[in-house]
CSV table of C-alpha atoms in Angstrom, one decimal:
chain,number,residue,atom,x,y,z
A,69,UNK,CA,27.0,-31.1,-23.3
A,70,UNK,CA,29.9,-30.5,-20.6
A,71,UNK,CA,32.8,-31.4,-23.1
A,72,UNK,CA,31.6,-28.6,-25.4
A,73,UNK,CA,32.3,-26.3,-22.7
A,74,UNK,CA,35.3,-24.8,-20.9
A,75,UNK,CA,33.3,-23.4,-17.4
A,76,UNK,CA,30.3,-22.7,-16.5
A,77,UNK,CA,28.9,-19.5,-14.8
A,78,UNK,CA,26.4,-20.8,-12.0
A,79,UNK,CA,23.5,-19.0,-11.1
A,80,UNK,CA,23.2,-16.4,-8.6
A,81,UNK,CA,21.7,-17.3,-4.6
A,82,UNK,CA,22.0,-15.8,-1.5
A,83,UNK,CA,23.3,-18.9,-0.5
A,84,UNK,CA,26.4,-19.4,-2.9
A,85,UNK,CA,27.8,-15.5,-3.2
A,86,UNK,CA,31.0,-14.9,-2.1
A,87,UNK,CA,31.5,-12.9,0.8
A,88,UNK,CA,35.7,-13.5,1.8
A,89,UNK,CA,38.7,-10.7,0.9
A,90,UNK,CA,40.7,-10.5,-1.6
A,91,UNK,CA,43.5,-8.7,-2.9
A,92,UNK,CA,43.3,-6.8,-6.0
A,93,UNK,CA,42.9,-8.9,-9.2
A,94,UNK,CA,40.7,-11.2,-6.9
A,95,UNK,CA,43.6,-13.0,-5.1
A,96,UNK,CA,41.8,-14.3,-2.1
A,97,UNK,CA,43.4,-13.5,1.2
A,98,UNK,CA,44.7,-16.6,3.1
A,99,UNK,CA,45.6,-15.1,6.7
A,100,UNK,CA,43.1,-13.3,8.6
A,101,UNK,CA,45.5,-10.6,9.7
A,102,UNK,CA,46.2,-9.3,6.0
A,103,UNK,CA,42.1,-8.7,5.9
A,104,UNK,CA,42.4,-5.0,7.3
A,105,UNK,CA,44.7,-3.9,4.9
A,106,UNK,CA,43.4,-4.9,1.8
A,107,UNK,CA,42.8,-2.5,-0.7
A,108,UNK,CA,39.0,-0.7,-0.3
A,109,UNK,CA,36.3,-2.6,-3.1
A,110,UNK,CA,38.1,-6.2,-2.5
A,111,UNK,CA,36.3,-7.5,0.8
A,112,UNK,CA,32.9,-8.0,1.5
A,113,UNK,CA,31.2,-5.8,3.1
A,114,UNK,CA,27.4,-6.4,5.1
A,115,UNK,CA,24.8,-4.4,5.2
A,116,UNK,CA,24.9,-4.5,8.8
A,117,UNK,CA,22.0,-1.5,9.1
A,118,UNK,CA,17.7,-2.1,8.9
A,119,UNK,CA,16.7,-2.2,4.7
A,120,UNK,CA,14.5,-3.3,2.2
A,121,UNK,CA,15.6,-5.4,-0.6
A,122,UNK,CA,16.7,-3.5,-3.2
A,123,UNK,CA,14.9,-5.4,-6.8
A,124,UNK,CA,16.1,-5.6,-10.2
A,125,UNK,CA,14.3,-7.0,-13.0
A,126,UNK,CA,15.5,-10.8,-12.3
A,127,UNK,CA,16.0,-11.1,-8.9
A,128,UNK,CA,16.2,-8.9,-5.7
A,129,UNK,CA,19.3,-8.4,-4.0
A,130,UNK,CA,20.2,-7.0,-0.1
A,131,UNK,CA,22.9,-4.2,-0.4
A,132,UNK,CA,25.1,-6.2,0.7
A,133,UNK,CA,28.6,-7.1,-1.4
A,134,UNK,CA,32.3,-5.4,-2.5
A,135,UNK,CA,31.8,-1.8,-2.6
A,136,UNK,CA,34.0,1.1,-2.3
A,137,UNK,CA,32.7,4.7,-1.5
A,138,UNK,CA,33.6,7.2,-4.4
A,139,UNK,CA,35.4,10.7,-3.5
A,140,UNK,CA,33.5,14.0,-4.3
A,141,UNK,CA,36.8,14.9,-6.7
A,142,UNK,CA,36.3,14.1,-10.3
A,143,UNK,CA,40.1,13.4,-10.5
A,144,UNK,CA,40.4,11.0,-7.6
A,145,UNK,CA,37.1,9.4,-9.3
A,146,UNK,CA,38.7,8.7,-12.7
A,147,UNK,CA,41.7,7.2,-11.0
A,148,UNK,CA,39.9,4.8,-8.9
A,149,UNK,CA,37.8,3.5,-11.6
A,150,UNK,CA,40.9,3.3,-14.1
A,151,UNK,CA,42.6,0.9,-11.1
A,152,UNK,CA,39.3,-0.8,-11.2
A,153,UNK,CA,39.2,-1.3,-14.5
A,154,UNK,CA,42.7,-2.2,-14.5
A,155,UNK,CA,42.3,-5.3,-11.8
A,156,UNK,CA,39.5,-6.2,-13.1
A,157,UNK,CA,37.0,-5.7,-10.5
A,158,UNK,CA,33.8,-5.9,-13.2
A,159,UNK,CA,34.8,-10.1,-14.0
A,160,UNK,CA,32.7,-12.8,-15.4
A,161,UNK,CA,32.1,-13.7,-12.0
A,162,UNK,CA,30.0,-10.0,-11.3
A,163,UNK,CA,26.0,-10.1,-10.8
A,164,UNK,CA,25.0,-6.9,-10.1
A,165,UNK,CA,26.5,-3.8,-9.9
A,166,UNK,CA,25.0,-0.6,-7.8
A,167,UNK,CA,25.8,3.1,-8.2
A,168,UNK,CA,24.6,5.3,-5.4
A,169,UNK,CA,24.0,8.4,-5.1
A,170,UNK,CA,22.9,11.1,-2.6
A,171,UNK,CA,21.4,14.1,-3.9
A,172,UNK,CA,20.2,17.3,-1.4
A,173,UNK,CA,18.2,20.5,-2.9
A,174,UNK,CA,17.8,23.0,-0.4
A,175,UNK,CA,15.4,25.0,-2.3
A,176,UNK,CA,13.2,22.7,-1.1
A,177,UNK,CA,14.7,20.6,1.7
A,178,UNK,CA,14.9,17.2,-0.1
A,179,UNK,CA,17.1,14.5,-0.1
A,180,UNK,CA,17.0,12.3,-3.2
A,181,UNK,CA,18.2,8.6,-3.2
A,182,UNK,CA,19.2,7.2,-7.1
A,183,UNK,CA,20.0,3.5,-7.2
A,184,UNK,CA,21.5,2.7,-10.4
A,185,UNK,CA,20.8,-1.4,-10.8
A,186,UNK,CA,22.9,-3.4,-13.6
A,187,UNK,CA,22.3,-7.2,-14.0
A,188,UNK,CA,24.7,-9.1,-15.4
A,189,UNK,CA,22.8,-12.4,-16.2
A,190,UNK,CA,24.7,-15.6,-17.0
A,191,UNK,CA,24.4,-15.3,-20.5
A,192,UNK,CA,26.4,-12.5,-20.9
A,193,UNK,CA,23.2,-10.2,-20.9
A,194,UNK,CA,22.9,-7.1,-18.9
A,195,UNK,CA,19.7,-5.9,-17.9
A,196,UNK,CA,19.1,-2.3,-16.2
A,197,UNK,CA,16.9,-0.5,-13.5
A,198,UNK,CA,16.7,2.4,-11.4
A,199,UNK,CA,15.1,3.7,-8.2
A,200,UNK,CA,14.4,6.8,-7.4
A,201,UNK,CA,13.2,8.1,-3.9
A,202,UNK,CA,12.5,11.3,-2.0
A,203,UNK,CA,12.3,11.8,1.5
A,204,UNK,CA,12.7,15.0,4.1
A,205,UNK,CA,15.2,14.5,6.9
A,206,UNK,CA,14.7,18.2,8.7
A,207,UNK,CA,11.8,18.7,10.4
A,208,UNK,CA,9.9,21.8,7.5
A,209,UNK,CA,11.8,25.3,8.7
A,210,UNK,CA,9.6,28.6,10.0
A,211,UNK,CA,6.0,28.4,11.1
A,212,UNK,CA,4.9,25.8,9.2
A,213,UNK,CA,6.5,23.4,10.9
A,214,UNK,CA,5.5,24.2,14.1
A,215,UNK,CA,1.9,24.1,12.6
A,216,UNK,CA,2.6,20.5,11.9
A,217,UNK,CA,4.0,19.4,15.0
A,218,UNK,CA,0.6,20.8,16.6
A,219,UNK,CA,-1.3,19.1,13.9
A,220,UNK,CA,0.6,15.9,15.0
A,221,UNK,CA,0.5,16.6,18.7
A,222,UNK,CA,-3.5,16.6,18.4
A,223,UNK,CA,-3.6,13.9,16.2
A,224,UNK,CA,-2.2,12.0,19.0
A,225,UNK,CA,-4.5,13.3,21.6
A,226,UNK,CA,-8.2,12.9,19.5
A,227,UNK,CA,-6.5,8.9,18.7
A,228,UNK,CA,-5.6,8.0,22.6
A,229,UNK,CA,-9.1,9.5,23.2
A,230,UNK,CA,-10.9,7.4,20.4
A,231,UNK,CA,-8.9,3.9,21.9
A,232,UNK,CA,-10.1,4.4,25.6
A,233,UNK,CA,-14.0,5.3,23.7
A,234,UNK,CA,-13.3,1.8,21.8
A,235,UNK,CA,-11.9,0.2,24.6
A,236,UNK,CA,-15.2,0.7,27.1
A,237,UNK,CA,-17.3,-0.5,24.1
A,238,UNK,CA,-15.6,-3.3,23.4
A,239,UNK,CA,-15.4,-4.4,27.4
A,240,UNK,CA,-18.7,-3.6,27.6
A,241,UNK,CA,-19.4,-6.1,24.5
A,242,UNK,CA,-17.4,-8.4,24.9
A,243,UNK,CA,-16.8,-10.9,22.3
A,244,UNK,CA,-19.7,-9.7,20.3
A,245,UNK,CA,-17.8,-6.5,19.6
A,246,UNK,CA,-15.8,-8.8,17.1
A,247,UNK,CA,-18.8,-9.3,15.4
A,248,UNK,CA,-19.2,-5.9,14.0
A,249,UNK,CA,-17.6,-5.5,10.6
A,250,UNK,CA,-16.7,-1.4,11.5
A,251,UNK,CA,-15.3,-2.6,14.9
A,252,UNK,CA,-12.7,-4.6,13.3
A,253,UNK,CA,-11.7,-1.4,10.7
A,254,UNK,CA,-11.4,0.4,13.9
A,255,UNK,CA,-9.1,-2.2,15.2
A,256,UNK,CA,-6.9,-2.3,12.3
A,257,UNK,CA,-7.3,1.6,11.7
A,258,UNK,CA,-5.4,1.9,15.4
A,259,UNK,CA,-3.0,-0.6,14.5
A,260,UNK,CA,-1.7,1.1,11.8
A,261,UNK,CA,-1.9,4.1,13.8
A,262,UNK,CA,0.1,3.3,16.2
A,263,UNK,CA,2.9,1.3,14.0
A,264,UNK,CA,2.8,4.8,11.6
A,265,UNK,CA,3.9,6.7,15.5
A,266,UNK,CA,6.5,3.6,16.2
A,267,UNK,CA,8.0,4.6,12.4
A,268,UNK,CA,8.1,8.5,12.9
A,269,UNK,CA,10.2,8.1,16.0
A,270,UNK,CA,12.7,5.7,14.1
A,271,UNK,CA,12.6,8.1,10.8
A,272,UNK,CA,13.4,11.1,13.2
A,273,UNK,CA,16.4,8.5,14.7
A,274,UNK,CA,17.7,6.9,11.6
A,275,UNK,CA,17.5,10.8,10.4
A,276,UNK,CA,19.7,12.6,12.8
A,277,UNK,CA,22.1,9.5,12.4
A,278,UNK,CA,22.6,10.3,8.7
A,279,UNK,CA,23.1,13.9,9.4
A,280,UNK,CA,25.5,13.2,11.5
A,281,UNK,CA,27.2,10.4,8.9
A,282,UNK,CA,27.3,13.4,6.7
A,283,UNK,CA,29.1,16.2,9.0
A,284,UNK,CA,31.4,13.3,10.0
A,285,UNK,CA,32.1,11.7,6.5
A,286,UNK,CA,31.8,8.0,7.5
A,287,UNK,CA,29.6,5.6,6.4
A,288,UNK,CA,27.0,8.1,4.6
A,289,UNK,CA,25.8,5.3,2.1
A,290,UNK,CA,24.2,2.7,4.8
A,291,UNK,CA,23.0,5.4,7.2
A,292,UNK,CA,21.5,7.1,4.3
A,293,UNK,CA,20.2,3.9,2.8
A,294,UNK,CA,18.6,2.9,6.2
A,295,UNK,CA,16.8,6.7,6.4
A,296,UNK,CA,15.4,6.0,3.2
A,297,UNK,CA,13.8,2.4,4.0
A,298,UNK,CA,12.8,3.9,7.0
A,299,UNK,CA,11.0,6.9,5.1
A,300,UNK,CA,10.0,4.4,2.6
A,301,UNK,CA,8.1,2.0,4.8
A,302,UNK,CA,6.5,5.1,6.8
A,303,UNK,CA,5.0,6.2,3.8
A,304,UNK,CA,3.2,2.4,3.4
A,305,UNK,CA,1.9,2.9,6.3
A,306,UNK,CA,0.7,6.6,6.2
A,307,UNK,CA,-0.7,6.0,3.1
A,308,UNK,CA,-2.9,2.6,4.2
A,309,UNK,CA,-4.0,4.3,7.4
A,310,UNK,CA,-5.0,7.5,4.9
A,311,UNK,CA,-6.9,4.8,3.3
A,312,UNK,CA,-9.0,3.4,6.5
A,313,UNK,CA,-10.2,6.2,7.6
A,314,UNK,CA,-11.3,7.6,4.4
A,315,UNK,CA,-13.2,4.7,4.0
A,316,UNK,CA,-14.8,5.5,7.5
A,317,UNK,CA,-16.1,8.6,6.2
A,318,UNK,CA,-18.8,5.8,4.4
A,319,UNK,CA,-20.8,4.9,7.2
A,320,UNK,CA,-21.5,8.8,8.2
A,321,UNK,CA,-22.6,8.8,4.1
A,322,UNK,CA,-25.6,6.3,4.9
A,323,UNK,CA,-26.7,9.5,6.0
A,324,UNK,CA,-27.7,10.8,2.7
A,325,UNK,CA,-30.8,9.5,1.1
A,326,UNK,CA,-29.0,8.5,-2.6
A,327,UNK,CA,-26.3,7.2,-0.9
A,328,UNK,CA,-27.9,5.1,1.2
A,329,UNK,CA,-29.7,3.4,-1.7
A,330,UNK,CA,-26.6,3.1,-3.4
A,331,UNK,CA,-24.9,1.4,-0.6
A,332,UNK,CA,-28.1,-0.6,-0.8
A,333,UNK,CA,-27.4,-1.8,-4.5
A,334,UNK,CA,-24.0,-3.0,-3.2
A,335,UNK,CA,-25.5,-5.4,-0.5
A,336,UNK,CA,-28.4,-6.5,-2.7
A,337,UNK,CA,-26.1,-8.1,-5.2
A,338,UNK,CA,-23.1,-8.9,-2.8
A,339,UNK,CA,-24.0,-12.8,-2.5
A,340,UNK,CA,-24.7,-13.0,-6.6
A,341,UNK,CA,-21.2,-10.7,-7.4
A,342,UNK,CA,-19.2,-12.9,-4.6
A,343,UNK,CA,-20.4,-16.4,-6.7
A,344,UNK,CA,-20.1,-14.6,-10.1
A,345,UNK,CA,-16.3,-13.1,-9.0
A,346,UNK,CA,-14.9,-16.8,-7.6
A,347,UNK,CA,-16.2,-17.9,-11.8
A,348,UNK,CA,-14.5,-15.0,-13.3
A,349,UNK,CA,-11.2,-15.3,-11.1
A,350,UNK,CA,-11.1,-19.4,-12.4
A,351,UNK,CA,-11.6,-18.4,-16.2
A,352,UNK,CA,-8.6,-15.7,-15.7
A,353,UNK,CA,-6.9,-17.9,-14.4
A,354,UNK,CA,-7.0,-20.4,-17.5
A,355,UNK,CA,-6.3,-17.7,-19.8
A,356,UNK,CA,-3.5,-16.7,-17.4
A,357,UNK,CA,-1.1,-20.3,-17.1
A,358,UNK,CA,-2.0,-20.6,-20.5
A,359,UNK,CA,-0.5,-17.3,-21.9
A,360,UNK,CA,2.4,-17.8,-19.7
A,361,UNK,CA,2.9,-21.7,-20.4
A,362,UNK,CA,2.9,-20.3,-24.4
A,363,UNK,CA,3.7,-17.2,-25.0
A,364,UNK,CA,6.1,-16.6,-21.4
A,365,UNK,CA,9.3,-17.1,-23.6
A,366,UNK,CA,8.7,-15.2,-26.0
A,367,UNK,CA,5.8,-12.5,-25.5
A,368,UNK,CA,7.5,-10.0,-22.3
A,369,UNK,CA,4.0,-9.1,-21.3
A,370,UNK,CA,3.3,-12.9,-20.3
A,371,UNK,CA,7.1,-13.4,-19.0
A,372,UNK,CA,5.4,-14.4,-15.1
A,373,UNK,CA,2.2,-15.2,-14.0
A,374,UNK,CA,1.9,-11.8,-12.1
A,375,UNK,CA,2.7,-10.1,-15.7
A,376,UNK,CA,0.1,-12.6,-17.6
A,377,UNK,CA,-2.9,-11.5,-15.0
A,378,UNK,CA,-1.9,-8.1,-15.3
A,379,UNK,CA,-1.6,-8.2,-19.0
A,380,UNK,CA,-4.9,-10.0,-18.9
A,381,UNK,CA,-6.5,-7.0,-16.8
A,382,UNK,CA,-5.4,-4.8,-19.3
A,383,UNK,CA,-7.0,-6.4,-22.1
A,384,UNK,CA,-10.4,-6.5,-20.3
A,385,UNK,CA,-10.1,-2.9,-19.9
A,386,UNK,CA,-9.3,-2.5,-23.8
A,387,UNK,CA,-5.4,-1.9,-23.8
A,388,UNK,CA,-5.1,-5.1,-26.3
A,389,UNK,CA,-1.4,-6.8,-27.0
A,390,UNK,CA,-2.9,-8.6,-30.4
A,391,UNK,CA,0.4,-7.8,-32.4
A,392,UNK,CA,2.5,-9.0,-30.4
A,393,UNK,CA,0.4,-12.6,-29.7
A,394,UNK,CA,0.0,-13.3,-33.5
A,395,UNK,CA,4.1,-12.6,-33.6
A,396,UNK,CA,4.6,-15.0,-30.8
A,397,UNK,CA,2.2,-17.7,-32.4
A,398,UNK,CA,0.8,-17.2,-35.7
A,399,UNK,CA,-2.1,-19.5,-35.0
A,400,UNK,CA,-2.5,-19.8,-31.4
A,401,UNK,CA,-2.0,-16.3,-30.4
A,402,UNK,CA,-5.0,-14.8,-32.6
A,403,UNK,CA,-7.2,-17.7,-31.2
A,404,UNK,CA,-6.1,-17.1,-27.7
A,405,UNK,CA,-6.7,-13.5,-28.3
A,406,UNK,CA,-10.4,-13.8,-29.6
A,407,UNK,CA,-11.7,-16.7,-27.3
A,408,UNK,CA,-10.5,-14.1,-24.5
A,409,UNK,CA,-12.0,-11.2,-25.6
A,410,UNK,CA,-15.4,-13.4,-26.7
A,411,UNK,CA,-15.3,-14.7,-23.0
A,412,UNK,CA,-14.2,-12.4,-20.8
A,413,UNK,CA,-14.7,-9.1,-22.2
A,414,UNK,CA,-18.2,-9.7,-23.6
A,415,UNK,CA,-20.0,-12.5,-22.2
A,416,UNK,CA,-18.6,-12.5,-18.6
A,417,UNK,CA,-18.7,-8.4,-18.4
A,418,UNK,CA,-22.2,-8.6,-19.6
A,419,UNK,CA,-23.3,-10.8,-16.8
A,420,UNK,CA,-21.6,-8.2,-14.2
A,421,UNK,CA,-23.9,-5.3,-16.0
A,422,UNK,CA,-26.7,-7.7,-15.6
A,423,UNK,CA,-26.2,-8.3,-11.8
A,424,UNK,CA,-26.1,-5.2,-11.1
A,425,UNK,CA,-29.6,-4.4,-12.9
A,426,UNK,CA,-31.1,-6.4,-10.9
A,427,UNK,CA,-30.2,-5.0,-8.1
A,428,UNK,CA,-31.6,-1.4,-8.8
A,429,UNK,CA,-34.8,-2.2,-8.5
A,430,UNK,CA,-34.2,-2.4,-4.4
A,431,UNK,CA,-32.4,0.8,-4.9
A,432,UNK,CA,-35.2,2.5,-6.2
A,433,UNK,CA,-37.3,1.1,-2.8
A,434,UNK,CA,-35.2,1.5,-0.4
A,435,UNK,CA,-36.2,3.7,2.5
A,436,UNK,CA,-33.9,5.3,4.7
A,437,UNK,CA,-34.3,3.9,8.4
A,438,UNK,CA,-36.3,6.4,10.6
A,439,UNK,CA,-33.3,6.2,12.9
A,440,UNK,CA,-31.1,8.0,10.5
A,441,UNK,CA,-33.4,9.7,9.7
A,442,UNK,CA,-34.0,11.3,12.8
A,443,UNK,CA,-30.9,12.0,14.0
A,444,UNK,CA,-29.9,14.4,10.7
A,445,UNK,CA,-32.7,15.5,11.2
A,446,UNK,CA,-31.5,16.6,15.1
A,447,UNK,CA,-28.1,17.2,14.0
A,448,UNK,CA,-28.8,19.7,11.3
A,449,UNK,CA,-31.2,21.6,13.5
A,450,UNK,CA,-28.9,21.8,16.3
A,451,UNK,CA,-26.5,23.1,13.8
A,452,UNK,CA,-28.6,25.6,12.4
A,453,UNK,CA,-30.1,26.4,16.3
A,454,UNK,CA,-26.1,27.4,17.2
A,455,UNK,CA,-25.3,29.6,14.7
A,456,UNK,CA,-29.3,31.4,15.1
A,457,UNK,CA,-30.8,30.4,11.8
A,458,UNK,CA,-33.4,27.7,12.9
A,459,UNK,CA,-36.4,28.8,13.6
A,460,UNK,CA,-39.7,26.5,15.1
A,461,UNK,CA,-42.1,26.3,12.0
A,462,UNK,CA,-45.2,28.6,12.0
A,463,UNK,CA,-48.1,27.5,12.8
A,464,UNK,CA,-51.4,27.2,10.6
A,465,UNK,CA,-54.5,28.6,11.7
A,466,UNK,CA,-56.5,26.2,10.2
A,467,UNK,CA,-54.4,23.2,12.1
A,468,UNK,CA,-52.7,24.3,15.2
A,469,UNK,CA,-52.5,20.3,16.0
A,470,UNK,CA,-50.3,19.7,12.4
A,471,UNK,CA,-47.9,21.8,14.3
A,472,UNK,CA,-44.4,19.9,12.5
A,473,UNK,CA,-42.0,18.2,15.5
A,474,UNK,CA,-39.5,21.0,17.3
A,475,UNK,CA,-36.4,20.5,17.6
A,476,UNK,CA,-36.9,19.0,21.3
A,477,UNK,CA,-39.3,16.7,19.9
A,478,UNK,CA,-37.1,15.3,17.7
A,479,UNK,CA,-34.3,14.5,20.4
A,480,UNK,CA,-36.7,13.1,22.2
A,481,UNK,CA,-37.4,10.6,19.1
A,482,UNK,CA,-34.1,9.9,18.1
A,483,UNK,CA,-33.4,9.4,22.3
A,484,UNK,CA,-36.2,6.6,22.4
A,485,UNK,CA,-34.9,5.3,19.0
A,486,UNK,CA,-31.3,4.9,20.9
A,487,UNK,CA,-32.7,3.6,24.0
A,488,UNK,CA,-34.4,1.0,21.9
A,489,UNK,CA,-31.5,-0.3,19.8
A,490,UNK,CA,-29.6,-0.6,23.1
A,491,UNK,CA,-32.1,-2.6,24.7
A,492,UNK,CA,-31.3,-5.2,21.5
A,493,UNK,CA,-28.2,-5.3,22.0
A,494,UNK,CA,-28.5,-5.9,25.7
A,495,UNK,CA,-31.0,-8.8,24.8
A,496,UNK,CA,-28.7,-9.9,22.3
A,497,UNK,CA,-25.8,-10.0,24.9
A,498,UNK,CA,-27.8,-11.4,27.4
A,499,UNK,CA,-28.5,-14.2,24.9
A,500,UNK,CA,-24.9,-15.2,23.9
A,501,UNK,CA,-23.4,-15.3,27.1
A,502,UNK,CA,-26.6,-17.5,28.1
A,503,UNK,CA,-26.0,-19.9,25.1
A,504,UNK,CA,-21.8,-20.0,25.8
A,505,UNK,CA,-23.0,-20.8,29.7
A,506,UNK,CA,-24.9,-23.5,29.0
């Protein structure tokens, strides 16, 4: 087919881009000297600063390329994109174009970053996207933010004081601290910690920097860009660590009676849900290369593998893409509609339901251990004892011995209860080091 054709427009790679100087009209420089003085927008020009890949919808791309920075004045703007346009900086040869822009509001002290994407594919398509991001730079004005400096200030203090708590368990375990399933949450919980401090003190840098950029009027685009990765990728971690220690807050819950038997319910049917979620994961994924071996030309929901399991998801959650399946494939797309919904979204979702029925009869006998018991049981009365409202049960004439447990009592019950689980874990310790000895 190459006699058909004049050129060809290769495919774009990180590899093949060009990254030389030209003049304009894309007259590549020869002599290294006459690089400084070409004309702004006609040499390459690196990232050279920390960021993210920015993504378009067929590839992702790293900020790096010819760009020119636009002046504030609408005039000087018109006349640099006419000279543009008139050297023909957009050519066949383009891939992607960004616009971007800085916005600030002081209303409410935010900066906004707009990245304007434009794809030009290589057959002659154009294909758009934008991303949108806000992000503070000042530290919040007035009382406020010296509220949240101490908020951060004792963060710091109650987490340094929770890792040396952690750290004399776990020498005191040794490696049979690993075993516990909470003790490696609390692992991870202070190594997200810890990286979320590492990123606040490179926000607050790569902040200042883009102030300054801004009172000094040089570079404002790539310190700006590098604030809002910076920003972007402190927010990840915020929000995971958010995440952990919400999900903390469950083992104080196995504290209340009902939720205690529902956390029973989960481990009652984890072994059966584990086997019956490895089966359902296999049959997606047969309905998921098949959608996107058959329909991924044609149907956009089922373009990628990622887009045919989400589409999929979907569809077992009701939002159905039948019109669009029987346009794709008159025959094959109804089929492949119906044998999924017959499979999936009745017979496999019924045997969920049905695993977890069986596992509510344990539910409805579980008993909460008197360990647990006893210490909300302590903990409630020594709540109630410091604010004056507990007061020892009265005694019945008929059975001063039937007197109920005072609140010394009870310490003493949940101390022995303590005392005992330590001893098993002494034992237990005792044991593994024997067996790694020998």
């Amino acid at each position: 087919m190459q006699h058909l054709f004049g050129e060809c427009s290769p495919g774009y790679g990180e590899h093949t881009k060009e990254t030389g100087a030209f003049e304009e009209g894309w007259k590549r420089v020869k002599n290294t000297s006459a690089m400084e003085s070409a004309a702004p927008g006609w040499t390459h020009v690196p990232s050279g600063y920390p960021s993210l890949p920015i993504y378009g919808v067929t590839t992702h791309y790293w900020g790096d390329g010819f760009g020119l920075h636009l002046v504030k004045s609408a005039d000087e703007m018109r006349s640099i994109l006419a000279d543009l346009k008139a050297n023909r900086w957009i050519d066949k040869r383009t891939r992607v174009i960004f616009l971007e822009a800085m916005l600030y509001n002081g209303n409410v002290d935010l900066f906004t970053s707009l990245t304007l994407v434009f794809e030009l594919s290589e057959t002659a398509g154009v294909f758009s996207r934008h991303h949108v991001q806000t992000f503070r730079l000042h530290q919040r004005p007035g009382t406020i933010g010296y509220i949240y400096v101490l908020l951060e200030i004792i963060y710091v203090i109650i987490l340094l004081y929770s890792l040396w708590k952690e750290a004399k368990k776990a020498h005191a375990g040794g490696l049979a601290y690993l075993k516990g399933a909470w003790n490696i949450v609390e692992i991870f919980n202070f190594f997200l910690a810890f990286t979320a401090i590492a990123l606040y003190g490179f926000k607050a840098v790569y902040s200042s920097r883009a102030l300054a950029a801004i009172k000094e009027g040089k570079d404002q685009v790539h310190h700006f860009r590098s604030a809002v990765n910076i920003s972007l990728v402190y927010g990840w971690f915020l929000a995971f660590l958010t995440f952990v220690n919400m999900m903390k807050f469950l083992r104080l819950l196995r504290f209340n009676p009902f939720l205690a038997k529902l956390t029973s319910v989960f481990r009652g049917m984890a072994g059966e849900f584990s086997s019956f979620s490895v089966y359902l994961f296999l049959c997606m994924s047969a309905f998921c290369f098949f959608g996107y071996l058959k329909f991924g030309l044609i149907v956009t929901e089922y373009s990628s593998i990622s887009k045919s399991f989400s589409t999929l998801f979907q569809m077992s959650l009701g939002n159905f893409y039948y019109y669009e399946l029987r346009e794709a494939a008159p025959i094959l797309g109804p089929i492949f509609f119906f044998a999924f919904i017959c499979i999936i979204f009745l017979a496999l979702m019924n045997f969920a339901m049905a695993i977890i029925d069986s596992a509510l009869p344990e539910m409805r006998n579980h008993d909460m251990p008197e360990e647990d018991r006893y210490f909300i049981q302590g903990l409630w009365e020594r709540f109630t004892a410091f604010f004056g409202f507990w007061k020892a049960p009265a005694a019945d004439d008929d059975s001063l011995d039937t007197l109920h447990d005072s609140l010394i009592d009870v310490e003493i019950k949940v101390e022995k209860l303590w005392l005992k689980r330590q001893s098993l874990f002494n034992l237990k310790l005792v044991q593994y080091l024997t067996r790694n000895s020998t």
